[in-house]
Coordinates of C-alpha atoms and ligand atoms in Angstrom, one line a residue:
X24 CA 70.8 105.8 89.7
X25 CA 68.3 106.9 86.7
X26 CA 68.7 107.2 83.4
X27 CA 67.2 109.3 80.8
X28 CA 64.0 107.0 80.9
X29 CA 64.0 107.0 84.6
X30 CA 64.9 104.0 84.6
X31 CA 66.8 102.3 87.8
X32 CA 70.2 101.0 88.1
X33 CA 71.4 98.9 90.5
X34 CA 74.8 100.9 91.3
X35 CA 77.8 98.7 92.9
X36 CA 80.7 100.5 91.8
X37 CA 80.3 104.6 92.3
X38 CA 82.5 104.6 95.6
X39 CA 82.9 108.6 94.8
X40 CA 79.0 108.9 95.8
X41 CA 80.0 107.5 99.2
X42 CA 77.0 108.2 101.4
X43 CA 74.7 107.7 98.6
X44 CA 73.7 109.8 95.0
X45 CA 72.9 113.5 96.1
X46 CA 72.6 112.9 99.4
X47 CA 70.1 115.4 100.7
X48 CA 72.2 116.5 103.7
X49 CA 75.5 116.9 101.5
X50 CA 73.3 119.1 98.7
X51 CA 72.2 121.3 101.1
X52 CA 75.3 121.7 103.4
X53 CA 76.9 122.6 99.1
X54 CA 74.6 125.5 98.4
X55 CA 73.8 126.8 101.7
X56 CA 78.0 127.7 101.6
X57 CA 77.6 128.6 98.6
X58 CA 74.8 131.2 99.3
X59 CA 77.0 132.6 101.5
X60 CA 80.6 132.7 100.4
X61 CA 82.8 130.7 98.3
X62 CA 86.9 132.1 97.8
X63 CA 90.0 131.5 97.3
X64 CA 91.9 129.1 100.0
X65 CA 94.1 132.5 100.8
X66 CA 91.6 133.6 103.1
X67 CA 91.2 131.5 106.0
X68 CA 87.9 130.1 106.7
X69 CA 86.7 128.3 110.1
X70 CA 85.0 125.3 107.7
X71 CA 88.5 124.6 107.3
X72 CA 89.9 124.3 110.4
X73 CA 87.0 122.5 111.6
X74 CA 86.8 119.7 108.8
X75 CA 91.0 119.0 109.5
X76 CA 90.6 118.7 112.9
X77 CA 87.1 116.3 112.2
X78 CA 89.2 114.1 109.7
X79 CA 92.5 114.4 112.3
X80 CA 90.0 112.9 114.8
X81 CA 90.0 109.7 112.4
X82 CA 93.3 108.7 112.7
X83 CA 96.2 108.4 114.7
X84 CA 97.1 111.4 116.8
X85 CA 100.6 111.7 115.5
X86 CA 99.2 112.5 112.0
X87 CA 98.0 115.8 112.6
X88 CA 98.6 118.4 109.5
X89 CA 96.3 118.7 106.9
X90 CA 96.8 119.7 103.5
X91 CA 93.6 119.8 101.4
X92 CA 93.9 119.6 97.6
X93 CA 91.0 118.8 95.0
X94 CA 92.1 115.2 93.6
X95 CA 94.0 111.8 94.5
X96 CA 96.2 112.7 92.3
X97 CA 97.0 115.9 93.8
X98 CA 97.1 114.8 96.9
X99 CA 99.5 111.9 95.8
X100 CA 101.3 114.0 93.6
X101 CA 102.3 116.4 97.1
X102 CA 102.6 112.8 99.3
X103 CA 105.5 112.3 97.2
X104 CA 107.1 116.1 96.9
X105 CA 107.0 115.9 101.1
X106 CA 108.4 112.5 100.9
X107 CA 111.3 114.0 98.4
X108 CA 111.8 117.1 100.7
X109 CA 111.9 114.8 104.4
X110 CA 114.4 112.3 103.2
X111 CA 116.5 114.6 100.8
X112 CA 115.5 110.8 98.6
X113 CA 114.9 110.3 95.2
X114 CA 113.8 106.7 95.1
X115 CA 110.0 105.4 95.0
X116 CA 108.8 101.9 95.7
X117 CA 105.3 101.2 94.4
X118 CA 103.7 97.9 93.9
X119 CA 103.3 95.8 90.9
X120 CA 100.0 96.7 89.3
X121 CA 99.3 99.6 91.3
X122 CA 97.6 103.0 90.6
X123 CA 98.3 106.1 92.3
X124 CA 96.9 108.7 89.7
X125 CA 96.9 110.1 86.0
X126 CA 99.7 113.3 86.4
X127 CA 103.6 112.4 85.1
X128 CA 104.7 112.1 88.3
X129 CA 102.6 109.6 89.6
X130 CA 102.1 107.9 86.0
X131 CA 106.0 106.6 86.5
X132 CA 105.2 104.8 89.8
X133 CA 102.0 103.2 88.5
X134 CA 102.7 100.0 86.7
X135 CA 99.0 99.1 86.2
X136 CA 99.2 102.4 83.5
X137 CA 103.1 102.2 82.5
X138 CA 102.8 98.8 81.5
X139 CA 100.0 99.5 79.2
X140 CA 102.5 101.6 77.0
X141 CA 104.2 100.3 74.4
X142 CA 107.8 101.0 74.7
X143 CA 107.7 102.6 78.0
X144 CA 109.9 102.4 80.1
X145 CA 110.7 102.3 84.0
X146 CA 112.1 105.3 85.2
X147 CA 115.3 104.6 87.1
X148 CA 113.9 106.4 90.5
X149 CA 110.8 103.8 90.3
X150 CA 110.9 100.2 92.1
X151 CA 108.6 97.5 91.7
X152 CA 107.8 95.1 94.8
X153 CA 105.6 92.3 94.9
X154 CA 102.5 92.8 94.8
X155 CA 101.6 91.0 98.4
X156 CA 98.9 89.0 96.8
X157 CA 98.7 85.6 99.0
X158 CA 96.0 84.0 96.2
X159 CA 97.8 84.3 93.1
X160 CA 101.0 86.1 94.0
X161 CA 104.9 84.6 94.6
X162 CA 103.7 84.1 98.3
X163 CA 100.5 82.4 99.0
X164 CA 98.5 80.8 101.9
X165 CA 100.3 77.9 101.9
X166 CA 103.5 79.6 102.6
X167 CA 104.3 79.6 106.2
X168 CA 104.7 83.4 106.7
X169 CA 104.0 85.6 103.5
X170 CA 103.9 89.1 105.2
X171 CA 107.7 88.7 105.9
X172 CA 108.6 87.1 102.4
X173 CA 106.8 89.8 100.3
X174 CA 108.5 92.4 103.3
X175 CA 111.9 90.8 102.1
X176 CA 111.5 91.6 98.5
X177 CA 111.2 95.3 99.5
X178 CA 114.4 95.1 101.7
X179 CA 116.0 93.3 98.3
X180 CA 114.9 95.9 96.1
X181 CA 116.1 98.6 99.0
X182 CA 119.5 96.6 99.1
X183 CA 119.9 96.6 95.1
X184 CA 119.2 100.0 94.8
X185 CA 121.4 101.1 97.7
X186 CA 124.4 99.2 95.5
X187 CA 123.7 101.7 92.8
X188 CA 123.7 104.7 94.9
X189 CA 120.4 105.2 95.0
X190 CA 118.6 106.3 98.1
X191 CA 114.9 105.4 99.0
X192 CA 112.5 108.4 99.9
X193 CA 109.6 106.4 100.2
X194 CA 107.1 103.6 100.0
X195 CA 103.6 104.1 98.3
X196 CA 100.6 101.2 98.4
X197 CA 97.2 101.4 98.4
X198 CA 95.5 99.8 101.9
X199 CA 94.4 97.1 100.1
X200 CA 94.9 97.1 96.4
X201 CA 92.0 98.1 94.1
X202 CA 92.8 98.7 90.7
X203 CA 95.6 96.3 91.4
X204 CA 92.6 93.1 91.8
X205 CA 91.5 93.5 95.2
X206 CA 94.7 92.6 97.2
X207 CA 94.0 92.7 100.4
X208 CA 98.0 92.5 102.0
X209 CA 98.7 89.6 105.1
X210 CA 98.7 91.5 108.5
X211 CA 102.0 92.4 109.5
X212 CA 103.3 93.2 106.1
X213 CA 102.9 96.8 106.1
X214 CA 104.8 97.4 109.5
X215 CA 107.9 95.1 108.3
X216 CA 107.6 96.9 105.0
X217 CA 107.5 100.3 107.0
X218 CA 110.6 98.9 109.3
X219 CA 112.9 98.2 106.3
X220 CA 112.2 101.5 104.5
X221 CA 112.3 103.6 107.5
X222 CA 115.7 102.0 108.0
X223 CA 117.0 103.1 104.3
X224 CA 115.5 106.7 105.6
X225 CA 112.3 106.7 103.6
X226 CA 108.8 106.9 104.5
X227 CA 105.5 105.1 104.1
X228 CA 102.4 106.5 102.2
X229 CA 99.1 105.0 102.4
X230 CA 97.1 105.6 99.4
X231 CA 93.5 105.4 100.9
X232 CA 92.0 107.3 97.8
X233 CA 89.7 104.6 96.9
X234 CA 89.2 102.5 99.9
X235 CA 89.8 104.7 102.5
X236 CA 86.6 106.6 104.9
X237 CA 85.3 103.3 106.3
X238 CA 84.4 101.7 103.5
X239 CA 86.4 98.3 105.4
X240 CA 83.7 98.0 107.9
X241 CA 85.8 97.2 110.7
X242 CA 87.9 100.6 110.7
X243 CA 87.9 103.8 109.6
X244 CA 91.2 103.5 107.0
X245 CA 92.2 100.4 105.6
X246 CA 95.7 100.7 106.4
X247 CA 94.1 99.6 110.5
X248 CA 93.3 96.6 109.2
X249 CA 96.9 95.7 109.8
X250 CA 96.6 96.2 113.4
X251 CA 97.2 99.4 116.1
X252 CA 101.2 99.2 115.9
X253 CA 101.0 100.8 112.4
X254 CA 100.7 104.0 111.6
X255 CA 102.1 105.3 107.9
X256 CA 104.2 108.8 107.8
X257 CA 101.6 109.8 105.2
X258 CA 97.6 109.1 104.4
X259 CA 96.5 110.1 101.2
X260 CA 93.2 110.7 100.3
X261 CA 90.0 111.5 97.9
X262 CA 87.2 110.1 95.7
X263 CA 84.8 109.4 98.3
X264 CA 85.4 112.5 100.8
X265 CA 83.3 115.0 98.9
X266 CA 80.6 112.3 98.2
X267 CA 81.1 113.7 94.1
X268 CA 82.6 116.8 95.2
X269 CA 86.1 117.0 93.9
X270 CA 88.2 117.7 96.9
X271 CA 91.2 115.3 98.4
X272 CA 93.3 115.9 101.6
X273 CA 97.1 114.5 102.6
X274 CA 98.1 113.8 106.2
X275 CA 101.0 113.7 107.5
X276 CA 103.0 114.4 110.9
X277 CA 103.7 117.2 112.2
X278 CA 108.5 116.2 111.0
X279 CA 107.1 115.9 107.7
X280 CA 105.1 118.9 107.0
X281 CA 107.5 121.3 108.8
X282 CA 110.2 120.0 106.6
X283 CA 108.6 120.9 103.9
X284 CA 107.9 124.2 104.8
X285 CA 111.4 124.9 105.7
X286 CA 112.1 124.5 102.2
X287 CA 111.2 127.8 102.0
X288 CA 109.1 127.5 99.0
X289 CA 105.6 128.0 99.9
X290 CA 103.1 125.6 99.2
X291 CA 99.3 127.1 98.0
X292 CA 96.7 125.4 96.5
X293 CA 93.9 127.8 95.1
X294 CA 90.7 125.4 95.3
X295 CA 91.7 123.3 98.0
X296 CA 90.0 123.9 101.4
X297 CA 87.5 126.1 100.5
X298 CA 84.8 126.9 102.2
X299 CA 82.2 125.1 100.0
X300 CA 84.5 122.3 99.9
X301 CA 84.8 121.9 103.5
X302 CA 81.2 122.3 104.4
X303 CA 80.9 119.4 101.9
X304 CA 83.8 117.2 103.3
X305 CA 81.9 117.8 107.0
X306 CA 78.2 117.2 106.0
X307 CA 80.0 113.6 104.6
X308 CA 81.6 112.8 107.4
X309 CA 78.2 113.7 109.3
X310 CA 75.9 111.2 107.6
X311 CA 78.8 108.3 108.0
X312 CA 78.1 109.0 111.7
X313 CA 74.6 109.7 111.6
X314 CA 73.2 106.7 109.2
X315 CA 76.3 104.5 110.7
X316 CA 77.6 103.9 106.9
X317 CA 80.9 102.0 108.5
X318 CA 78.3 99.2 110.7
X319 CA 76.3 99.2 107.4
X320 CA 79.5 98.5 105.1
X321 CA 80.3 95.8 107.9
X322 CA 76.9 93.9 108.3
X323 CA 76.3 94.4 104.4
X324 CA 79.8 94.0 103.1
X325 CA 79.7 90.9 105.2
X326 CA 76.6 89.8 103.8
X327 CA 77.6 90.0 100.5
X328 CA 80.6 88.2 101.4
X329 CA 78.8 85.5 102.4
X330 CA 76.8 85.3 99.5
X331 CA 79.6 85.4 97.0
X332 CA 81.2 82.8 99.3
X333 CA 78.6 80.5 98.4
X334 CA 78.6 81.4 94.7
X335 CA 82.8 80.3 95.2
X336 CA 80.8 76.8 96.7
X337 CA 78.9 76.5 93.6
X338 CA 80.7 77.5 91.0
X339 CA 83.9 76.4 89.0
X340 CA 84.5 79.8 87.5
X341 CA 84.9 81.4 90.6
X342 CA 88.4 81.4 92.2
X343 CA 89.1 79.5 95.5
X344 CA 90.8 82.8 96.9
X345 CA 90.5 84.3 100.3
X346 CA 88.0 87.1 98.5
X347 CA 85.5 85.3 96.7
X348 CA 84.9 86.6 93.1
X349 CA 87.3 85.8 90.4
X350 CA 86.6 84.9 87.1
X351 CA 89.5 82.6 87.1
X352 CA 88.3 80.4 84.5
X353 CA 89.4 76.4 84.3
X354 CA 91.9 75.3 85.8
X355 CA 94.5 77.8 86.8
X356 CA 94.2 81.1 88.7
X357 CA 94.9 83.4 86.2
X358 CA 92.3 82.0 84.1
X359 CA 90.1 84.2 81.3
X360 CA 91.3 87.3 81.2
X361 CA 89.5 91.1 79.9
X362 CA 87.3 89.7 76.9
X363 CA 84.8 87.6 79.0
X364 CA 84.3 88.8 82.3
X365 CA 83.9 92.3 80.8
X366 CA 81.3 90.8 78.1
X367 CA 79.7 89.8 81.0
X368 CA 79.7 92.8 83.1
X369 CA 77.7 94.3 79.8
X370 CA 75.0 91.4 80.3
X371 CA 74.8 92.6 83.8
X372 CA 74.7 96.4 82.8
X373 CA 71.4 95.4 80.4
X374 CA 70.0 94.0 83.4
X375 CA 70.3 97.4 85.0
X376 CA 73.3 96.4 87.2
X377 CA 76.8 98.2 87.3
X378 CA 79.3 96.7 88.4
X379 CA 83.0 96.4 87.5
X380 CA 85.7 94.1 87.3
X381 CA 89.4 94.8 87.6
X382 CA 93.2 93.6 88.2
X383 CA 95.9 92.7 85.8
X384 CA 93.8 90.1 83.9
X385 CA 90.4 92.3 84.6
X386 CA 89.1 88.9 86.0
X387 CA 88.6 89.8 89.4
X388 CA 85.0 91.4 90.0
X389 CA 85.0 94.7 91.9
X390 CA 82.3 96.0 94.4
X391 CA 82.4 99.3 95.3
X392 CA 78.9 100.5 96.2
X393 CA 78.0 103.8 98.0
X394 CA 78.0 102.5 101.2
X395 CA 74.0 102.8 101.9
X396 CA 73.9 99.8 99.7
X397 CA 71.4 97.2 101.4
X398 CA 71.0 93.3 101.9
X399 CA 68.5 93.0 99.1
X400 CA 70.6 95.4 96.6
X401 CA 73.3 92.1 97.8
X402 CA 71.2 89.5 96.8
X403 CA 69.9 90.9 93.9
X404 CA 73.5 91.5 92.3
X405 CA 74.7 88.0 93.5
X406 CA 71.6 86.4 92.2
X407 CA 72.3 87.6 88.3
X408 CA 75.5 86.5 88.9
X409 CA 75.0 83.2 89.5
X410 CA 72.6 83.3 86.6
X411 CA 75.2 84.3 84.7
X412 CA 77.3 81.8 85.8
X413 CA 75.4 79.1 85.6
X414 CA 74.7 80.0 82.3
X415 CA 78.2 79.8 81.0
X416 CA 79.6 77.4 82.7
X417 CA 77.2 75.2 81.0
X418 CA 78.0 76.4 77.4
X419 CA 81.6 75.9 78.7
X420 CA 80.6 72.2 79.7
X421 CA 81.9 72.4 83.5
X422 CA 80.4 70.8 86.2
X423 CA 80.9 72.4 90.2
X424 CA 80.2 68.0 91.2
X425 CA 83.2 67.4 89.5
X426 CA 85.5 70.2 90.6
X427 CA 84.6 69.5 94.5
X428 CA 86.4 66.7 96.2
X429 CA 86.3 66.4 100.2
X430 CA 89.1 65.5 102.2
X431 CA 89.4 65.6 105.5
X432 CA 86.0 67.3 106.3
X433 CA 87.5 70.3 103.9
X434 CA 86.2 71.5 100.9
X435 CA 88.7 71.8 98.2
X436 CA 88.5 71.9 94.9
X437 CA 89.6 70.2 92.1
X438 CA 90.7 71.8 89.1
X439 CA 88.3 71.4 86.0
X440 CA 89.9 70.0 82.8
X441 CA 88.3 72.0 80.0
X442 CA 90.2 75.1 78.8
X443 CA 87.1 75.9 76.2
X444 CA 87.8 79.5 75.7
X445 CA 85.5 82.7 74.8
X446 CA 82.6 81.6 74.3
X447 CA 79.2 84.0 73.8
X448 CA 76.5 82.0 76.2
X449 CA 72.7 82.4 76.3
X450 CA 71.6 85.1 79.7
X451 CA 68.6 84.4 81.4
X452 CA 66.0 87.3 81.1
X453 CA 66.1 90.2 83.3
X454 CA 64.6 90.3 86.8
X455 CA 63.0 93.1 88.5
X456 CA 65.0 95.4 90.5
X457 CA 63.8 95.3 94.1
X458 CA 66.9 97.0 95.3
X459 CA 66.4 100.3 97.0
X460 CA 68.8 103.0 97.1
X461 CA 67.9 105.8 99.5
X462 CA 68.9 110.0 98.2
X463 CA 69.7 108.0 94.5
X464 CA 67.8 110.0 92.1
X465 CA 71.0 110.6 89.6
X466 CA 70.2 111.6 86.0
X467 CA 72.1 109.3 83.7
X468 CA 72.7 110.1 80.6
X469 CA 76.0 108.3 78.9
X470 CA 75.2 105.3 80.4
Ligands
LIG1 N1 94.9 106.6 93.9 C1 94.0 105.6 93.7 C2 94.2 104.3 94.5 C3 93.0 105.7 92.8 O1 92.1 104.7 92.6 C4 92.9 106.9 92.1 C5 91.7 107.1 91.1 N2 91.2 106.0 90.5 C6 93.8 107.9 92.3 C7 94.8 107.7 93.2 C8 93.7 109.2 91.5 O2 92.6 109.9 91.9 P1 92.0 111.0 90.9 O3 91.4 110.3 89.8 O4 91.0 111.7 91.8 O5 93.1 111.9 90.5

């Protein structure tokens, strides 16, 4: 990205401009429909038929209807009114700390906003499980099977509500949680979860909004990480589908949707699905394909991982978890919370680098990068990291040789001693940006 001055940024956050800022292919695939005709979604248009059946071709055969609407909170907003309508169910089950979107009805089943509130209160339809966090959650590594304890507390939450009379239409998670600090669930824990609610007669939504559309490397949809047996009654999904664009699409199967249409009451969306949005949503999905986005997200993401990994080696700030970058502070896993690591994120942001950092605590550091982002873009984030680092920890006084014992040919790590608090340390000077962000030439100017 540029700003005003032209000057670069380093961006590792915008996961809306997925295939990269203004992607040539995207702009023109835009304007060119545009020349030609943009309308209202009541007149049928081949773009749409041909983007649903290109996104179908993504996932699991038996989700097979489209329904395109123009945010993720539309489309999560509808995930749950075809949920309500399927089971003839009230009752949602979200996870602690998660976000599913701003509108009222999705604001109730999103602790990381309700809790913000003063005085707000849980609305007697909404459930709060566990969030399946094996690093700092009730359940963690050590514990012989977390996917089926953190499984358990949603059957004990189905159980407690059932003894109130209360009937569960569905579950809603993210794949991995985002805004909830980068959970990333224990396989198997989403097909128990699914198992438990589809024996109360509710139904699973994925929330894929933000880390959906290959952005895991490995798959397609983060919700495959958890293997091939498990395929939720509902995808939801948006931010990065219209590379900017704001357009979102729900999934579902084929029971579902015609349930809801047998309600009689029609459902039209004005915007969604039109032909400029479609021709969008396919010239996205080409470049994925063409420039191999998903491999690059793999080799990068694992890169980076790797990298970060030996930043958790070096460093006693950053938490020992299973993902490598928390600002965990001394001693405990929960550690320094908003004040710092965002303090820092602004030292980073001076050095022309944006990046983010997120959870309950806003300790955990969050990479979301349009997915052209390259090895050297990866080592020049990590390396003003570590400077960063390195800085404080030495104005905190800790000491990675002290926090790093060995046992048993392991690395394992000690907890440091010194709960110094907030504390403003020196920044090394800024380094040049080498970093190279192909179609990026975005006009900045609230930065
Ligand atoms: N779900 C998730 C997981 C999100 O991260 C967001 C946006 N941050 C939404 C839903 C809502 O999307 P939108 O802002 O496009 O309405």
């Amino acid at each position: 990205m540029y700003n005003e001055k032209d000057e670069k940024y380093l961006d590792c956050i915008n996961n809306v401009a997925h295939v990269g800022h203004c992607h040539p292919d995207v702009v023109e695939a835009g304007s060119k429909q545009m020349e030609l005709l943009n309308t209202n979604s009541r007149f049928l248009h081949d773009n749409l038929v041909l983007y649903a059946q290109r996104l179908q071709a993504t996932l699991p055969e038996k989700l097979s209807v489209c329904y395109f609407v123009n945010s993720g909170s539309e489309a999560n907003d509808l995930a749950l009114r075809l949920a309500w309508q399927y089971t003839g169910h009230k009752d949602i089950i979200t996870l602690e700390n998660a976000y599913h979107g701003h509108v009222s009805s999705l604001i109730d089943i999103s602790p990381y906003k309700f809790h913000q509130m003063a005085g707000a209160e849980q609305n007697q339809h909404v459930h709060v499980a566990l969030s399946p966090d094996i690093y700092r959650g009730k359940y963690c590594e050590d514990h012989p099977d977390p996917a089926t304890a953190y499984a358990e507390n949603v059957k004990d939450i189905i159980e407690q509500a059932h003894k109130k009379g209360r009937k569960i239409a569905a579950f809603i998670a993210e794949s991995l949680q985002s805004c909830g600090g980068q959970v990333i669930p224990p396989v198997g824990y989403f097909q128990k979860v699914a198992q438990h609610v589809r024996n109360a007669g509710g139904i699973f939504i994925a929330d894929e909004v933000q880390v959906g559309f290959g952005r895991v490397g490995t798959h397609f949809w983060g919700f495959q990480l958890q293997g091939e047996d498990f395929v939720p009654d509902i995808v939801t999904m948006g931010k990065p589908i219209g590379n900017g664009h704001p357009m979102s699409c729900v999934i579902t199967t084929r029971e579902v949707a015609e349930r809801f249409m047998s309600s009689g009451m029609e459902y039209f969306n004005t915007f969604g699905g039109n032909p400029v949005s479609c021709a969008i949503g396919l010239a996205v999905l080409d470049v994925i394909e063409k420039e191999d986005l998903q491999g690059n997200a793999l080799h990068v993401g694992g890169y980076l991982t790797q990298l970060l990994d030996d930043l958790k080696k070096k460093h006693p700030l950053v938490g020992d978890g299973p993902w490598p970058v928390c600002w965990v502070g001394p001693g405990k896993k929960t550690g320094i919370r908003g004040h710092l690591p965002l303090q820092k994120l602004r030292i980073l942001k001076e050095q022309r680098i944006l990046l983010s950092a997120d959870g309950p605590h806003r300790n955990v550091l969050k990479f979301k990068p349009p997915m052209c982002f390259s090895r050297e873009d990866a080592e020049l984030v990590v390396e003003k990291i570590d400077q960063i680092l390195t800085d404080l920890e030495k104005t905190l006084g800790l000491q990675m040789s002290e926090a790093v014992i060995s046992e048993n040919g392991h690395t394992k790590r000690k907890e440091p001693s010194d709960e110094n608090g907030l504390v403003h340390p020196s920044v090394g000077s800024g380094h040049k940006h080498t970093g190279t962000l192909p179609h990026n030439k975005k006009k900045l100017k609230t930065l």
